Amino acid sequence: MGKSVPTHFQCDDDVAVLEIDHPPVNALSHEVRTTLAAGLDRAAQDPAVKAVVISGAGGSFPAGADINEIASGASFTPPILLDVLAQIEAFAKPIVAAIEGVALGGGFELALTCHARLAAPQARVGLPEVKLGLIPGAGGTQRFTRLAGPQAALQAITTGEALPAERALALGLIDALAADTRAAAIAHARRLASEGMPVLASQREDKIAQVDPTLFESWRTANAHRYRGQLAPWRIVDAIEAACTRTPRAAFELERQYYLECRDSPQREALMHVFHAERAARKIPGIGADVTPLPIRRAAIVGAGTMGAGIAMCFASAGLPVILLDVSDAALARGVAHIRELYAQAVARGRVTREQAEAALERIGTSVDYGSLGDVDIAIEAVFEDPVLKREVFERLDRSTPSHAILASNTSTLDIDRLAAATRRPQQVVGTHFFSPAHVMKLMENVRGERSSPQALATVMALARQLGKIAVLAGNCDGFIGNRMLQYYGAQAERLLEEGATPEQVDAVIERFGFAMGPLAMRDLAGNDVGWAIRRNRTLPPDERWSPILERMVAEGRLGRKSGHGFYRYEGGKRRHSPETLALIESVSRELGIERRVVGDEEILARLLHPLVNEGAKILAEGIALRSGDIDVVYIHGYGFPAYKGGPMYWAEREGLDAVIATLERLAPTHGRRWRPAERLIEAARAGSWSECGAAAALTSN
Ligand code: CAA
Ligand code: NAI
């Protein structure tokens, strides 16, 4: 079978169109670079060609360098992207980029190097390298800054967010929008050929001529916490600063140097693991392309509390009408007021426009009557975590929603099969576990009940994408993947307090490690009463015990942020030391006869992270998670584990699984049987990685 050439050379009269055709995303692989360079050569040599247009087949410009080549080193095989871009810079005829879909990473760097850029109104452009632990390495930071100025560059490149075409136009990154992008690009190229070439981005000076010299230091100070521990965001700032302060040659060279530094860093490897893990998580063995998800056009959310309100926002923001149901008008009014406040905050932070927020609010209806659910395709239950109440709600949903509708629960820990048994459609019952705050957190932990049908599962996996979430499928057990692991992490945090650590110390260690929030600050956020209620339903093995600290906190009304006082005092939203809580902890230590000691930071980290890994191994062995990468995705997007450390299972692999086993064995005699290294962990250590051992290998090779 003949191999197709990934760059087509076509001529539209005197304009050569080089179309990159390399599914799925036209990544700039070695073959693409080679054929693009050859196409440019041919256009340069052909006297009949007066100008060139570069476009992408399938409605998309390249979505970047080929990620697999970056990992393998093949991106360094000539011609490298920089060679092709140098060829464009030196080209004697105008070259115009026609961006019909996305132009990302190296793809956008290619576009930025061209003499002009035209984009479709729905196109999105950006430099997402930071999400892979990289900085743009082919002049992206330089050309972006020269076209749009350092302020816009700092914002866009350190976050890696893709910009809508209209915004890119306003910033000067794109020259014009055109619905028929390719035809417009051809006409534009022809015009440039007759009227003269515009100044290349690399030579533009106007946007960097008068830069406030304090800009970069202010940015560094303002973002010190957000990007702590990371490499790429800081190197991006350095590169943008260099664009404004150094000669072009020196600045381009620095960018390349920073790129190589990031490329060789463990953070880049970890983030690429996450990229692949997120995509692998979408693939469910046994659910192929032949299973069509049910289209979701309208949803109901039952319970307008913290979670229900946030989940309703997810649907409304994604353009889907949603009806919020609760027991009273007062509860609904509270829920809607909460939603309004969250949208107002989003508008104030520039995350959405006022018009978008208003349109979303209009998509949210309310009702106290189950009779109003006659036309929904899915109902998501988010009432109190009470098994009897939830069963009752499922019975009512079964009677009042159309027979095709999916019934889902947002339960944190309860048995999905028992909820399914309350209905006449157990095959359409699943878990859809969102994370708080639901309108922000990216994870949707979907739960497979014993009788959940492939279509029901395919539907909630597809729904996650529709809502802009990242989905992981979990098996049905107490706490599923995330909360099952979390309980031991949370329990250890309190045991460390009993032994002599302070809430500040425990949280600082975990936050320094890179978590968004330490375990005790997280408890205060979720509500200590909520943590306590969940714990009361659980039993522990005989050689373990819960610390009484949490129960005492609840008894004294220290519920966390919502009561202004928990492990910390809250003043104006800021956490402050609580002498009362420290006194409570010390009195618990006294009552238990524990002599408080100085607990080292290293011990804190070991005692919090190892139970996560050991329980993760058990979850894998039981098939609750399909792959170790799924567990990583859950922890990163649901619990704030630092993505640049790859998730707990990846972290353990990098630490060395043998070393993890040794630590568990050292701690097991003091802390109980649960600390004995799990079978799957021992197997993985023998095999050298999670994916090489047992069922995980069987699943991932499917
Ligand atoms: N290289 C190689 N493969 C890629 C890729 C890339 N840059 N981008 C996506 N893919 C693959 C995915 O792994 C996936 O493969 P499987 O089907 O085997 O799982 C497939 O293409 C489809 O991708 P998605 O499932 O993500 O498709 P989507 O429609 O949801 O999203 C997208 C498309 C917006 C382009 C998204 O894939 C994306 O954001 N890709 C990454 C873009 C990126 O980070 N580019 C920068 C690369 S680094 C760089 O460019 C550095 C440099 O300059 C030197
Ligand atoms: P919440 O207490 O804020 O809200 C519960 C809502 O359900 C209240 O508005 C209540 O009036 C309503 N309700 C009670 N009975 C009802 C009924 N019969 N019909 C309709 N509505 C009814 O609770 P929250 O925190 O939103 O939790 C809801 C669910 O989400 C629980 O299962 C919880 O375990 C789960 N969850 C909670 C998370 C959190 O961080 N709070 C995170 C993830 C899941």
PDB file of N, CA, C and O in Angstrom, residues 294-297 314 318 320 459 461-469:
ATOM      1  N   LEU A 294     -25.971   8.055  24.452  1.00  0.00           N
ATOM      2  CA  LEU A 294     -27.275   8.704  24.361  1.00  0.00           C
ATOM      3  C   LEU A 294     -27.052  10.216  24.254  1.00  0.00           C
ATOM      4  O   LEU A 294     -26.309  10.772  25.062  1.00  0.00           O
ATOM      5  N   PRO A 295     -27.675  10.885  23.294  1.00  0.00           N
ATOM      6  CA  PRO A 295     -27.474  12.346  23.250  1.00  0.00           C
ATOM      7  C   PRO A 295     -28.096  13.007  24.480  1.00  0.00           C
ATOM      8  O   PRO A 295     -29.213  12.664  24.861  1.00  0.00           O
ATOM      9  N   ILE A 296     -27.349  13.874  25.106  1.00  0.00           N
ATOM     10  CA  ILE A 296     -27.879  14.586  26.286  1.00  0.00           C
ATOM     11  C   ILE A 296     -28.254  16.001  25.841  1.00  0.00           C
ATOM     12  O   ILE A 296     -27.391  16.799  25.478  1.00  0.00           O
ATOM     13  N   ARG A 297     -29.552  16.270  25.885  1.00  0.00           N
ATOM     14  CA  ARG A 297     -30.023  17.592  25.456  1.00  0.00           C
ATOM     15  C   ARG A 297     -30.562  18.408  26.618  1.00  0.00           C
ATOM     16  O   ARG A 297     -30.667  19.622  26.559  1.00  0.00           O
ATOM     17  N   CYS A 314     -22.282  23.581  35.482  1.00  0.00           N
ATOM     18  CA  CYS A 314     -21.492  22.894  34.445  1.00  0.00           C
ATOM     19  C   CYS A 314     -22.334  22.698  33.192  1.00  0.00           C
ATOM     20  O   CYS A 314     -21.869  22.922  32.066  1.00  0.00           O
ATOM     21  N   ALA A 318     -22.104  24.820  29.566  1.00  0.00           N
ATOM     22  CA  ALA A 318     -21.827  24.070  28.334  1.00  0.00           C
ATOM     23  C   ALA A 318     -22.966  24.217  27.330  1.00  0.00           C
ATOM     24  O   ALA A 318     -22.970  23.546  26.296  1.00  0.00           O
ATOM     25  N   LEU A 320     -26.273  23.620  27.892  1.00  0.00           N
ATOM     26  CA  LEU A 320     -27.373  22.657  28.032  1.00  0.00           C
ATOM     27  C   LEU A 320     -28.413  23.149  29.036  1.00  0.00           C
ATOM     28  O   LEU A 320     -28.052  23.544  30.149  1.00  0.00           O
ATOM     29  N   THR A 459     -22.337   7.068  27.667  1.00  0.00           N
ATOM     30  CA  THR A 459     -23.025   8.367  27.740  1.00  0.00           C
ATOM     31  C   THR A 459     -22.360   9.281  28.767  1.00  0.00           C
ATOM     32  O   THR A 459     -22.094  10.449  28.479  1.00  0.00           O
ATOM     33  N   MET A 461     -19.323   9.076  29.931  1.00  0.00           N
ATOM     34  CA  MET A 461     -17.953   9.411  29.509  1.00  0.00           C
ATOM     35  C   MET A 461     -18.015  10.545  28.464  1.00  0.00           C
ATOM     36  O   MET A 461     -17.246  11.496  28.511  1.00  0.00           O
ATOM     37  N   ALA A 462     -18.977  10.432  27.529  1.00  0.00           N
ATOM     38  CA  ALA A 462     -19.112  11.487  26.506  1.00  0.00           C
ATOM     39  C   ALA A 462     -19.614  12.780  27.142  1.00  0.00           C
ATOM     40  O   ALA A 462     -19.199  13.874  26.761  1.00  0.00           O
ATOM     41  N   LEU A 463     -20.493  12.634  28.133  1.00  0.00           N
ATOM     42  CA  LEU A 463     -21.023  13.827  28.810  1.00  0.00           C
ATOM     43  C   LEU A 463     -19.887  14.643  29.426  1.00  0.00           C
ATOM     44  O   LEU A 463     -19.884  15.873  29.383  1.00  0.00           O
ATOM     45  N   ALA A 464     -18.913  13.948  29.987  1.00  0.00           N
ATOM     46  CA  ALA A 464     -17.782  14.651  30.606  1.00  0.00           C
ATOM     47  C   ALA A 464     -17.132  15.577  29.579  1.00  0.00           C
ATOM     48  O   ALA A 464     -16.841  16.745  29.865  1.00  0.00           O
ATOM     49  N   ARG A 465     -16.941  15.084  28.377  1.00  0.00           N
ATOM     50  CA  ARG A 465     -16.303  15.922  27.345  1.00  0.00           C
ATOM     51  C   ARG A 465     -17.201  17.104  26.994  1.00  0.00           C
ATOM     52  O   ARG A 465     -16.735  18.224  26.798  1.00  0.00           O
ATOM     53  N   GLN A 466     -18.519  16.802  26.923  1.00  0.00           N
ATOM     54  CA  GLN A 466     -19.469  17.874  26.596  1.00  0.00           C
ATOM     55  C   GLN A 466     -19.393  18.985  27.655  1.00  0.00           C
ATOM     56  O   GLN A 466     -19.536  20.157  27.353  1.00  0.00           O
ATOM     57  N   LEU A 467     -19.133  18.596  28.901  1.00  0.00           N
ATOM     58  CA  LEU A 467     -19.069  19.575  29.995  1.00  0.00           C
ATOM     59  C   LEU A 467     -17.660  20.140  30.179  1.00  0.00           C
ATOM     60  O   LEU A 467     -17.413  20.919  31.093  1.00  0.00           O
ATOM     61  N   GLY A 468     -16.727  19.704  29.340  1.00  0.00           N
ATOM     62  CA  GLY A 468     -15.342  20.181  29.468  1.00  0.00           C
ATOM     63  C   GLY A 468     -14.609  19.547  30.632  1.00  0.00           C
ATOM     64  O   GLY A 468     -13.666  20.119  31.181  1.00  0.00           O
ATOM     65  N   LYS A 469     -15.060  18.351  31.054  1.00  0.00           N
ATOM     66  CA  LYS A 469     -14.424  17.673  32.181  1.00  0.00           C
ATOM     67  C   LYS A 469     -13.528  16.545  31.690  1.00  0.00           C
ATOM     68  O   LYS A 469     -13.619  16.108  30.544  1.00  0.00           O
TER      69      LYS A 469
END
